[in-house]
XYZ file of C-alpha atoms in Angstrom:
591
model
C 26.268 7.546 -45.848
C 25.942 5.450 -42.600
C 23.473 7.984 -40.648
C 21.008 7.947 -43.811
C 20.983 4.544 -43.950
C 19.985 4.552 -40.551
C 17.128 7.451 -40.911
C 16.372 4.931 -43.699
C 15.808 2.042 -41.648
C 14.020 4.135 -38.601
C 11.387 5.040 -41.247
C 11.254 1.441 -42.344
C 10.545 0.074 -39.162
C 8.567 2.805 -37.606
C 6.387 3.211 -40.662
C 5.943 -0.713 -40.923
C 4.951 -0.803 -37.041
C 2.279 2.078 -37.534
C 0.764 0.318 -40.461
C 0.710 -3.293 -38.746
C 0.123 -1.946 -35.010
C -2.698 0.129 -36.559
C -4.487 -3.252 -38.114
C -3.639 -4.920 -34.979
C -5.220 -1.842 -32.729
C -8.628 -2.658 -34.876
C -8.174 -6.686 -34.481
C -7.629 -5.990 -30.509
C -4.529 -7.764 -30.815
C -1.662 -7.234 -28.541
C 0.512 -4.608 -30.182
C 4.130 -6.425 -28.846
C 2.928 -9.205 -31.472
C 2.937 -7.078 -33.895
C 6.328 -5.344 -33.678
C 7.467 -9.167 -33.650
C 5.811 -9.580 -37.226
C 7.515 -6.169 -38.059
C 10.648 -7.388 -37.148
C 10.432 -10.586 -39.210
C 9.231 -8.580 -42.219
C 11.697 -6.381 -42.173
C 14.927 -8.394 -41.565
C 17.599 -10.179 -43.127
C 15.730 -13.345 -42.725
C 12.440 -12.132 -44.369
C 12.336 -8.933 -46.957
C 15.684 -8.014 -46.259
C 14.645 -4.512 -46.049
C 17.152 -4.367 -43.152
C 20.519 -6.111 -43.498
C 22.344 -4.393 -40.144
C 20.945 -5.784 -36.983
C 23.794 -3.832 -35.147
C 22.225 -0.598 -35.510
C 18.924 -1.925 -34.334
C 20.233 -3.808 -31.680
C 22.026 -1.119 -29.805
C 18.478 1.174 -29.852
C 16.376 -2.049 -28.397
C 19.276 -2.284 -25.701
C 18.144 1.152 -24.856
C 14.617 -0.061 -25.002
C 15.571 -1.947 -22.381
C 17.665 -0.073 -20.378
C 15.023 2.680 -20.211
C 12.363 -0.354 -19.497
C 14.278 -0.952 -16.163
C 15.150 2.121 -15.464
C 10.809 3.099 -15.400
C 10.641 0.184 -13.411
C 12.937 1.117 -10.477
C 11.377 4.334 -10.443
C 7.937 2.704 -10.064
C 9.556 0.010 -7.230
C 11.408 1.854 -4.600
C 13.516 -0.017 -2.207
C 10.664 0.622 0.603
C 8.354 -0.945 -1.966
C 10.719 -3.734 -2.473
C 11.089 -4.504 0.727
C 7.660 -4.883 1.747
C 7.205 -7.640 -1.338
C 10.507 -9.471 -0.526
C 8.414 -12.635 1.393
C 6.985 -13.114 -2.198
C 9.933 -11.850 -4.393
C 12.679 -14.368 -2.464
C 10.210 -17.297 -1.782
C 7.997 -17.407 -4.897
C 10.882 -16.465 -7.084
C 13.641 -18.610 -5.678
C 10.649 -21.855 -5.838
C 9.848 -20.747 -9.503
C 13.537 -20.623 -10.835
C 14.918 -23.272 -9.161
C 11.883 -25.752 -9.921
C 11.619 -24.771 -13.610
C 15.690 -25.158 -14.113
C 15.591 -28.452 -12.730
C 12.186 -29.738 -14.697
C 14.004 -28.122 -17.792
C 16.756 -29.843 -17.092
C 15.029 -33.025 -17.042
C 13.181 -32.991 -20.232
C 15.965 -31.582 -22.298
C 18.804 -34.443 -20.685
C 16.410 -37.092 -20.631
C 14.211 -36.602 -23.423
C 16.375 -34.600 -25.800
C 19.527 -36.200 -25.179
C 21.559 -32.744 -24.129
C 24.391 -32.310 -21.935
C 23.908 -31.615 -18.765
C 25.847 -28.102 -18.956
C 24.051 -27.250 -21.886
C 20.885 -28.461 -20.103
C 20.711 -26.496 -17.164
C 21.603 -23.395 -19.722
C 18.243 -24.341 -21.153
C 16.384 -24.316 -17.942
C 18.420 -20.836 -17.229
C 16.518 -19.508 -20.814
C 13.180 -20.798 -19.745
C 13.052 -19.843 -16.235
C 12.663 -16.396 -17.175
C 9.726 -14.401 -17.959
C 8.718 -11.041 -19.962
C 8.795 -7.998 -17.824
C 7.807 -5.766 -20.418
C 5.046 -8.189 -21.586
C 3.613 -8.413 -18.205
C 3.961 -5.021 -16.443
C 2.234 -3.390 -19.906
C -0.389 -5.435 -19.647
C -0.676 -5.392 -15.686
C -0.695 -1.419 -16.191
C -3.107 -1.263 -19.364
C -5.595 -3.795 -17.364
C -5.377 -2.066 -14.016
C -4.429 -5.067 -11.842
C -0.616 -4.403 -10.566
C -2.089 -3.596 -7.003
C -4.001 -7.327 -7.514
C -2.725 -10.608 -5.446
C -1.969 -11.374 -8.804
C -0.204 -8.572 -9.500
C 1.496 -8.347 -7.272
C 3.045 -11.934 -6.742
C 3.430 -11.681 -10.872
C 5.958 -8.426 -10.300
C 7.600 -10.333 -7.269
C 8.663 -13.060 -9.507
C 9.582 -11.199 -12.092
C 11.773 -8.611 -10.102
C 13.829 -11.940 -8.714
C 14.236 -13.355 -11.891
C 15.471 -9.891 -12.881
C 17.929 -9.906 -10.450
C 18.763 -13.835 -10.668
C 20.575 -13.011 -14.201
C 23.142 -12.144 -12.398
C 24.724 -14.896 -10.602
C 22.908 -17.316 -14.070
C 25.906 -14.892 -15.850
C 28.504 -15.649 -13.544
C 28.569 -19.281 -14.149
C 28.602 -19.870 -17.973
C 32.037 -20.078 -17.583
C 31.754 -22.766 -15.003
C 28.833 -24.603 -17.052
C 30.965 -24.357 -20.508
C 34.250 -26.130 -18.362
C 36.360 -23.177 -17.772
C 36.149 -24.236 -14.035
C 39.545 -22.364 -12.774
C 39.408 -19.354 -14.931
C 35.382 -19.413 -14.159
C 36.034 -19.383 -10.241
C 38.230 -16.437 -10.763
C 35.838 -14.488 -13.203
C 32.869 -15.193 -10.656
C 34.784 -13.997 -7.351
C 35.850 -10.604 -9.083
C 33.013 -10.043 -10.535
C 31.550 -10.753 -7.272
C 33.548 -8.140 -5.637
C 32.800 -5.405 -8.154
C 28.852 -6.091 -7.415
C 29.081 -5.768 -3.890
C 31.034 -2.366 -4.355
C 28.746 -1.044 -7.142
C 25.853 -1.913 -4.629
C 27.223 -0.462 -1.733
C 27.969 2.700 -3.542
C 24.597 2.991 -5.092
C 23.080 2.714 -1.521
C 25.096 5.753 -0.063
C 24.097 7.714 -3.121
C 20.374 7.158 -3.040
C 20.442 7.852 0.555
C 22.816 11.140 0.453
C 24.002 11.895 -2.728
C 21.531 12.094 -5.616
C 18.244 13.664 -3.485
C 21.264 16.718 -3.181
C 22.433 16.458 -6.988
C 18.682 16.376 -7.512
C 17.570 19.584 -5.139
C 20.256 21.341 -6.417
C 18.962 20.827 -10.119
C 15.705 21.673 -9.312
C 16.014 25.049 -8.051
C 17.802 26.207 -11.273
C 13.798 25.749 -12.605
C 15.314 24.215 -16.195
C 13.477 21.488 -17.691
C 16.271 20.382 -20.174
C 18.960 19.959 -16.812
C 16.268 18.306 -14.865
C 15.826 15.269 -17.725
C 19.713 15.842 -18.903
C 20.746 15.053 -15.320
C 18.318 12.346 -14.696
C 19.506 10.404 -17.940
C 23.189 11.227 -16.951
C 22.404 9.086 -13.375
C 20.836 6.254 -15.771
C 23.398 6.004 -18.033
C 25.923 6.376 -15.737
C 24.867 3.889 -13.344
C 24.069 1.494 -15.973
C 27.673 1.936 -17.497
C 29.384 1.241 -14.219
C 27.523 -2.287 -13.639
C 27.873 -3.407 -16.938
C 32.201 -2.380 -16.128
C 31.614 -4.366 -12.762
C 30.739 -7.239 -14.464
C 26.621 -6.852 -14.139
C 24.012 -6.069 -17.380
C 23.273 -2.484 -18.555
C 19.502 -2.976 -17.767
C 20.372 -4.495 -13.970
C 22.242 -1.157 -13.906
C 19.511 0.525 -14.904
C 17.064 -0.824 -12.961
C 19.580 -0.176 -10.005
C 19.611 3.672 -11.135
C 15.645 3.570 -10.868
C 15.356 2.303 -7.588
C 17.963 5.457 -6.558
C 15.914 7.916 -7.802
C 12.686 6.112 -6.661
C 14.066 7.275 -2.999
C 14.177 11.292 -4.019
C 10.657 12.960 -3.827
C 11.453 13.955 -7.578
C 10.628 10.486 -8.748
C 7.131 11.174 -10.122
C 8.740 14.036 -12.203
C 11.594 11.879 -13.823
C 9.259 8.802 -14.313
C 6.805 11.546 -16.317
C 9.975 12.697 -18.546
C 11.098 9.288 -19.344
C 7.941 7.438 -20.033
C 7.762 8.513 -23.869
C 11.332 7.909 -24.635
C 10.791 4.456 -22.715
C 7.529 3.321 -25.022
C 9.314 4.143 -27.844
C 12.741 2.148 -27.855
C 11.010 -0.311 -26.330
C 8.857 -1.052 -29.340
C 12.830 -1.912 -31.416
C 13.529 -4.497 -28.577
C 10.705 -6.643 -29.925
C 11.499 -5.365 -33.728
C 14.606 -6.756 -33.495
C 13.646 -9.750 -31.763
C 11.664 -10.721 -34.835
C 14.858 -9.593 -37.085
C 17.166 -12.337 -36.051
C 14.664 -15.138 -36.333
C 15.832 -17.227 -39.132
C 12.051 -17.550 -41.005
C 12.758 -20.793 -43.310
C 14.090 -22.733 -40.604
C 11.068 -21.802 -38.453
C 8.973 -23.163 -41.147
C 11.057 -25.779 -41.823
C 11.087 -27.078 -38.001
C 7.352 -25.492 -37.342
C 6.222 -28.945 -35.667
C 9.377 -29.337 -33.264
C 9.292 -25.549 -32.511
C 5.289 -25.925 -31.752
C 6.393 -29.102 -29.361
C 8.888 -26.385 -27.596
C 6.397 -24.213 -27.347
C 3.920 -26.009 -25.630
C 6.360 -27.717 -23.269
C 7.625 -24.548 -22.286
C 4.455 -23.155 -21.794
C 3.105 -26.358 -19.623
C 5.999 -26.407 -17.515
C 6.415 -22.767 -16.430
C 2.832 -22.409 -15.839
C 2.614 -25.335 -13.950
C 5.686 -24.728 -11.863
C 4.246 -21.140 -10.877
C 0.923 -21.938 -10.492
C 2.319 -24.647 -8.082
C 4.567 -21.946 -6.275
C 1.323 -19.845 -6.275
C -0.238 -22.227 -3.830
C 2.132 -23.639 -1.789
C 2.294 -19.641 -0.577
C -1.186 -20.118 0.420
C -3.054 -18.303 -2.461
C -6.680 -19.530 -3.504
C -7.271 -21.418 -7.423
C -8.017 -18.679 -8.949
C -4.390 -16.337 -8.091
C -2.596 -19.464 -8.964
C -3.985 -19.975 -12.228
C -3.939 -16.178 -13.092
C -0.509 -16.014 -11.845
C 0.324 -19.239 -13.928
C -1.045 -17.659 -17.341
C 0.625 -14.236 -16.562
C 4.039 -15.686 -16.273
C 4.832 -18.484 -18.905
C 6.656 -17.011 -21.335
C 10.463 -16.671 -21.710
C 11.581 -13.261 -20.998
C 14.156 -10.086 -22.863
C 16.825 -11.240 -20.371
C 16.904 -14.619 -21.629
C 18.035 -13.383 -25.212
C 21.083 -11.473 -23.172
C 21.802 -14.864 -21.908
C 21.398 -16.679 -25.085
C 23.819 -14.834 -26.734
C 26.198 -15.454 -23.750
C 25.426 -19.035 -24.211
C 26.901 -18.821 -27.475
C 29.987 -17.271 -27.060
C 30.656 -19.679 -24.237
C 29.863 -22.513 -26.465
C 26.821 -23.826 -24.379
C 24.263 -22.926 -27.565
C 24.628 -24.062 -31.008
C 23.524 -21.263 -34.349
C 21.066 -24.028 -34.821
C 19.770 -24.174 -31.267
C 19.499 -20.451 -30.842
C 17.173 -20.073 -33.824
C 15.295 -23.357 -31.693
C 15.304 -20.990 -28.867
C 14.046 -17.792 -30.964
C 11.550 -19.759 -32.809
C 9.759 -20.931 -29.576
C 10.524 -18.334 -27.516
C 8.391 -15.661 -30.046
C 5.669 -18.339 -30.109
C 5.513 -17.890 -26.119
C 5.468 -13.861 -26.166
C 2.973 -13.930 -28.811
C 0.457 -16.598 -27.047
C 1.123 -14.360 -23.574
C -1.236 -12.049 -24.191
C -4.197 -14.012 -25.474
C -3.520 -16.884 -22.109
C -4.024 -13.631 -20.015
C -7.103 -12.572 -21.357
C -8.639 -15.854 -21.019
C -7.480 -16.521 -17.126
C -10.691 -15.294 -15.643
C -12.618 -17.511 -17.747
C -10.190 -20.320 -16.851
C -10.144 -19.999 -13.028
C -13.765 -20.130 -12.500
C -14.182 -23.164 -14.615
C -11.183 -24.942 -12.441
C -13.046 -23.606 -9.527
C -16.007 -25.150 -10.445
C -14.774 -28.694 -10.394
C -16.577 -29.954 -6.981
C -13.226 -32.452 -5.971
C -11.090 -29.271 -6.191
C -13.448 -27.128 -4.631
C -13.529 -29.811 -1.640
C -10.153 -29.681 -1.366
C -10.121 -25.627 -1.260
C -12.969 -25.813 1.658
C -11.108 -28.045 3.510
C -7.821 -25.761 3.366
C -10.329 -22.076 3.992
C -11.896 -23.801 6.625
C -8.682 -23.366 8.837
C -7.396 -20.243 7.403
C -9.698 -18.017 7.832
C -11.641 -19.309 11.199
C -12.340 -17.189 13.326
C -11.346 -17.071 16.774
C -13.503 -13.501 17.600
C -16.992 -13.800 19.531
C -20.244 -14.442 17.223
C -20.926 -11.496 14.880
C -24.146 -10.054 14.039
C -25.087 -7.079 12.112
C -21.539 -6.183 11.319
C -19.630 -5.203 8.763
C -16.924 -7.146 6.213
C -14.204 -5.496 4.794
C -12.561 -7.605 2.128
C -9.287 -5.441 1.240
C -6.477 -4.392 3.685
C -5.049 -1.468 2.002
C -5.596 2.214 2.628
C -9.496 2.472 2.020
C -9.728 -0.643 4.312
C -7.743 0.536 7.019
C -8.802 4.024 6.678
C -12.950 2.222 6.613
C -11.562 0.222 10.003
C -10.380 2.937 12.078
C -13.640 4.883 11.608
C -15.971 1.881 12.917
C -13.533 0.744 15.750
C -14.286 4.385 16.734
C -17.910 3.987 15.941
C -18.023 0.398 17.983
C -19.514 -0.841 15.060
C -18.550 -4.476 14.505
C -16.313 -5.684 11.435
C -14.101 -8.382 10.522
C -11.234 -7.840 7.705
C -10.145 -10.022 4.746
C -6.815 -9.942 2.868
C -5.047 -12.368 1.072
C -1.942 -10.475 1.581
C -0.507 -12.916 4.393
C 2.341 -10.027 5.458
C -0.292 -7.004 5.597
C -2.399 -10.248 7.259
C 0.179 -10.823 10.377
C 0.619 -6.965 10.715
C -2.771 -6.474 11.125
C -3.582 -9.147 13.389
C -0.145 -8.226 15.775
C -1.957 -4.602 15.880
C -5.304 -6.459 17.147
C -7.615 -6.400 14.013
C -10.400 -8.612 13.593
C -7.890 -9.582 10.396
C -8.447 -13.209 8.279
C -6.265 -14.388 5.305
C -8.744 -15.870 2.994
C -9.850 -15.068 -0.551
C -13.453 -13.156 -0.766
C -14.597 -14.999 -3.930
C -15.390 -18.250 -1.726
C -18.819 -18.947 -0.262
C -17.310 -21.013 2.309
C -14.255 -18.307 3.761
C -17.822 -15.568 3.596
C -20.317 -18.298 5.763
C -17.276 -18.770 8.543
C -17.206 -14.666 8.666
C -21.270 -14.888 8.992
C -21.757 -13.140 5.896
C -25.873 -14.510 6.509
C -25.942 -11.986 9.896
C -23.773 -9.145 8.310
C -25.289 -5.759 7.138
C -22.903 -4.467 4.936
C -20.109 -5.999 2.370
C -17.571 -3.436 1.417
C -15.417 -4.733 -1.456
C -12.251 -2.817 -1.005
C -9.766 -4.856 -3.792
C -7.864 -4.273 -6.780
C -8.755 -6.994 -8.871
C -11.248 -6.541 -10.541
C -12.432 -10.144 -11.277
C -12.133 -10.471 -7.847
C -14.476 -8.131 -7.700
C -17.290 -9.510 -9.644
C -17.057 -12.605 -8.462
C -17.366 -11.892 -5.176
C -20.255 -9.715 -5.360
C -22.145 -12.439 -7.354
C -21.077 -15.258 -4.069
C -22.075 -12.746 -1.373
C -25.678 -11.905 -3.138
C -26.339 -15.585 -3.018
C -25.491 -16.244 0.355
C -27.031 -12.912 1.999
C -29.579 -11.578 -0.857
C -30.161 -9.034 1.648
C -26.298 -7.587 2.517
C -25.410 -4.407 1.144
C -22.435 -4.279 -1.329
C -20.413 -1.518 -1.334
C -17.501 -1.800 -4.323
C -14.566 1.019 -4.749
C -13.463 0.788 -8.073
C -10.800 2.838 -10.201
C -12.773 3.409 -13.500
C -16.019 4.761 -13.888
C -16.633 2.566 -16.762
C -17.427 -0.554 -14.837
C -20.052 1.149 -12.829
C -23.165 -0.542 -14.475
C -21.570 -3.686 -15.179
C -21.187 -3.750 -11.156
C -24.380 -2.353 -10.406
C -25.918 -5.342 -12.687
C -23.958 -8.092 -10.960
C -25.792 -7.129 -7.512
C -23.559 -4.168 -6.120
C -25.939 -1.634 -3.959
C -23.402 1.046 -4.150
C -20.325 1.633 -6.566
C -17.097 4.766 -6.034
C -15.393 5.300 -8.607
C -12.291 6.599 -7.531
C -11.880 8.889 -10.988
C -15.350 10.835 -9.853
C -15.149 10.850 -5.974
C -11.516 12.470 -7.098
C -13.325 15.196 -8.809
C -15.794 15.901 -6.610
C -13.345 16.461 -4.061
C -11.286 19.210 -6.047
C -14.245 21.164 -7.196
C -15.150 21.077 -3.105
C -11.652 22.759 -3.123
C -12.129 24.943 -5.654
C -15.664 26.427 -5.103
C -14.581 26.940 -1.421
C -12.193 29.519 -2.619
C -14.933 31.501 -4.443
C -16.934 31.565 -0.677
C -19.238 28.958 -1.674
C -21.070 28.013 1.641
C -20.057 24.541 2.841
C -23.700 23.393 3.113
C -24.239 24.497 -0.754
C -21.297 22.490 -2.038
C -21.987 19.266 -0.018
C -25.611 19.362 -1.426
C -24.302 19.121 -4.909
C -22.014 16.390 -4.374
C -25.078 14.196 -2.633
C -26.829 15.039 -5.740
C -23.937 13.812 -7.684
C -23.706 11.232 -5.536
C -27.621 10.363 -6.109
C -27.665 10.451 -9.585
C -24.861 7.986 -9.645
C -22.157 10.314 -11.385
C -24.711 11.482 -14.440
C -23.785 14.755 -14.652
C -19.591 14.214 -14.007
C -20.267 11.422 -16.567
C -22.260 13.194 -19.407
C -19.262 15.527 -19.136
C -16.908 12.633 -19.511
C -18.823 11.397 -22.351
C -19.191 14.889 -23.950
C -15.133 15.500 -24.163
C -13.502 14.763 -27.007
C -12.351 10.924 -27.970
C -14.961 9.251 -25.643
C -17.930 7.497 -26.229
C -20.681 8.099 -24.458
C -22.374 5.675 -21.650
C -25.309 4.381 -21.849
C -27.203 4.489 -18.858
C -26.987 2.967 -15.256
C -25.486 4.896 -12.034
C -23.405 4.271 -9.062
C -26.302 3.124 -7.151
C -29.036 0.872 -6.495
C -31.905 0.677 -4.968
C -31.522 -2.104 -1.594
C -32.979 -5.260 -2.535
């Protein structure tokens, strides 16, 4: 029967991936490389333990679907628009620069057409999504420059797919009946858009309220998975993709103040069809011809990789970020990305990509999503040794030097703030009312020309340099507060201000309790771990309810406080499934 055979191949795949995840989990190797080894094991192509891709194929769609429908809830349009600067000029400099270098090498030195050509440099221009935001999310840095140029990019080339749909018919010849296809379809987008912007703003926060108050679980998640699906469905019938849908639908819910709730009910449902998408990824890779054409698909590889993360470590400065964002930026992004399969297989019922060629395409393509993960983990590494080359690090002087010079009268005994988000501005408003002096550093350059059209002492320049920190007097300052989520940002910095004031003291914020020491042992006088300083602040809530006097309670958080977070972390350590610490505080003694 057909639904045993496909309980039979759900227990294939899923036992497979717990066995090979599990090793991988022990290795601390990416997991997404191994569903890709899953995938090969188990398909036509290698045990043949699977011989109907169909079936598979229509769960990792909803993998996907469910992958952009997370992400819209995460990104709502106020969100969107405060990253467009980044999302329409990085992302429209990164396409358009790797379709044409693509281009190049693949007319020139591999003797394509030039239709089939610029198809290719469609295919490489885009990037993983689901590589990159897991890995953004598992390592803490999507609120990083990095991080947040990385999503940019990605959220254009997201949308980009698009209009790259619309003209495979025009690439593949069918000029008149292309023109036609693109202008209706066209027409349908613009509707479907419109519409979806009345309903986020009027419709859905009422289908939504109205849901709520029945107090049902099941009608809340039923209802919010009816508004995927059905949003999806309609821009796949107006000529868009089922995940642009999707992703659409997020972004419409991302406006209701129920968004938290519906991201929270979809989140396990999302982890766990997206784990097929990469299966079957790995199913339709023809394994003897890899072998067979392992050097040419190894040349792909690399020249895919070179170009992309040239081309967006190139975009990465010409917006005015610092070596280091580039290069992180440029090893976050080089990979080819889960809409590029959608277009491949568009490609090849157009006739712009050959059986042959779109193994080519698998076979280098897996190569790229498998390397991903291990060029992220050794960008930090990277960056400082680039940073370190004294000709560059003229070069990056020379450019700081103008940036980030002040125009403000000469500083002493004041205070730098190297972050521009809440805790910054929140740290900022309390000195200006204190007339204590301080000076602000961002390399956000929007949050940068807010700032400054508001009056703030406010520089664009990138903390980690000794050179930006001697033009803000870091010699005559008292106190560095490190206010930043990037946490190699972080360290660095620390380690640059301690040698050029060993007498400033470093304040860090940090999300995780766990890099407290390793912090503290870099220099910092002071660490706040947002996790404790959290639950200090609810059992101040808490203990005020039982009449505990005020003066009482705020003793035992200095304590806490004093002891850097021993006795909040010995519970930490106590609870089940962690290790325990060993040793260190959130402070220091001053040097």
């Amino acid at each position: 029967m057909p639904q045993t055979e496909f309980v039979r191949d759900l227990v294939v795949i899923f036992g497979l991936s717990v066995a090979v995840v599990l090793v991988f989990h022990r290795l601390r190797l990416p997991s997404i490389v191994g569903f890709l080894i899953v995938g090969g094991l188990v398909g036509p192509y290698g045990l043949n333990l699977i011989d109907d891709l169909e079936r598979v194929e229509v769960l990792a769609e909803v993998g996907v679907v469910l992958l952009l429908f997370t992400i819209g809830l995460e990104f709502s349009l106020a969100r969107l628009a405060r990253i467009r600067t980044f999302a329409i000029g990085g992302g429209a400099l990164q396409v358009g620069l790797t379709i044409v270098l693509t281009a190049f090498v693949g007319f020139f030195l591999f003797r394509t057409s030039f239709p089939s050509a610029v198809f290719w440099g469609f295919l490489v221009a885009l990037s993983s999504t689901a590589i990159v935001l897991k890995i953004l999310l598992e390592r803490g840095e999507l609120d990083s420059p990095h991080g947040r140029l990385a999503l940019a990019i990605l959220i254009f080339q997201d949308l980009i797919v698009v209009p790259m749909m619309m003209v495979l018919p025009l690439l593949s010849g069918n000029l008149r009946e292309g023109s036609v296809d693109i202008l209706v379809t066209l027409a349908r987008s613009l509707a479907l858009i419109g519409a979806v912007l009345v309903a986020s703003r009027w419709l859905v926060p009422r289908v939504l309220a109205l849901v709520v108050r029945a107090r049902s679980r099941e009608l809340f998640v039923i209802t919010v998975l009816l508004i995927c699906a059905g949003i999806a469905w309609l821009a796949e019938e107006s000529g868009l993709s089922l995940a642009l849908g999707a992703f659409i639908a997020g972004l419409v819910i991302s406006e209701s103040e129920y968004s938290h709730q519906a991201l929270a009910d979809i989140m396990p449902f999302r982890d766990s069809f997206n784990s097929l998408f990469f299966v079957s990824i790995g199913m339709l890779l023809d394994v003897r011809l890899f072998i067979d054409a392992l050097p040419l698909v190894l040349l792909l590889t690399a020249v895919v990789l070179m170009i992309k993360g040239a081309v967006v470590a190139g975009v990465t400065l010409a917006m005015g970020y610092p070596v280091r964002v580039a290069i992180l930026v440029g090893l976050y992004l080089p990979q080819v990305g889960e809409f590029s399969f959608v277009l491949a297989q568009a490609g090849q019922d157009v006739g712009l990509l050959t059986q042959p060629g779109y193994q080519f395409f698998l076979g280098f393509s897996i190569l790229t999503m498998i390397a991903a993960p291990f060029l992220i983990q050794i960008g930090p590494r990277l960056s400082r040794r680039v940073e370190s080359l004294g000709r560059l690090a003229g070069w990056r002087r020379r450019r700081r030097s103008i940036d980030v010079s002040p125009d403000a009268p000469v500083l002493q005994g004041h205070v730098i703030i190297a972050g521009y988000g809440l805790n910054g501005r929140n740290l900022a408003r309390v000195l200006r009312e204190g007339s204590i002096p301080y000076v602000i550093l961002d390399l956000h350059g929007e949050a940068v020309r807010r700032g400054r059209a508001h009056g703030e002492p406010l520089f664009f320049g990138d903390v980690t340099q000794s050179e930006v920190l001697r033009q803000l007097r870091i010699k005559d300052a008292r106190v560095l507060v490190l206010a930043v989520s990037d946490p190699f940002a972080v360290r660095r910095a620390i380690q640059v201000a301690r040698q050029a004031n060993p007498h400033i003291h470093i304040v860090v914020r940090t999300r995780y309790v766990k890099e407290v020491d390793d912090l503290l042992r870099l220099g910092a006088n002071e660490v706040v771990p947002e996790e404790f300083e959290t639950s200090l602040e609810i059992f101040d809530r808490v203990l005020r309810q039982y009449d505990v006097p005020q003066q009482q309670i705020a003793e035992k958080q200095e304590e806490i406080r004093r002891e850097g977070y021993a006795l909040l972390r010995r519970a930490d350590a106590d609870s089940p499934g962690r290790e325990r610490p060993t040793g260190g505080g959130g402070r220091r003694g001053d040097d």
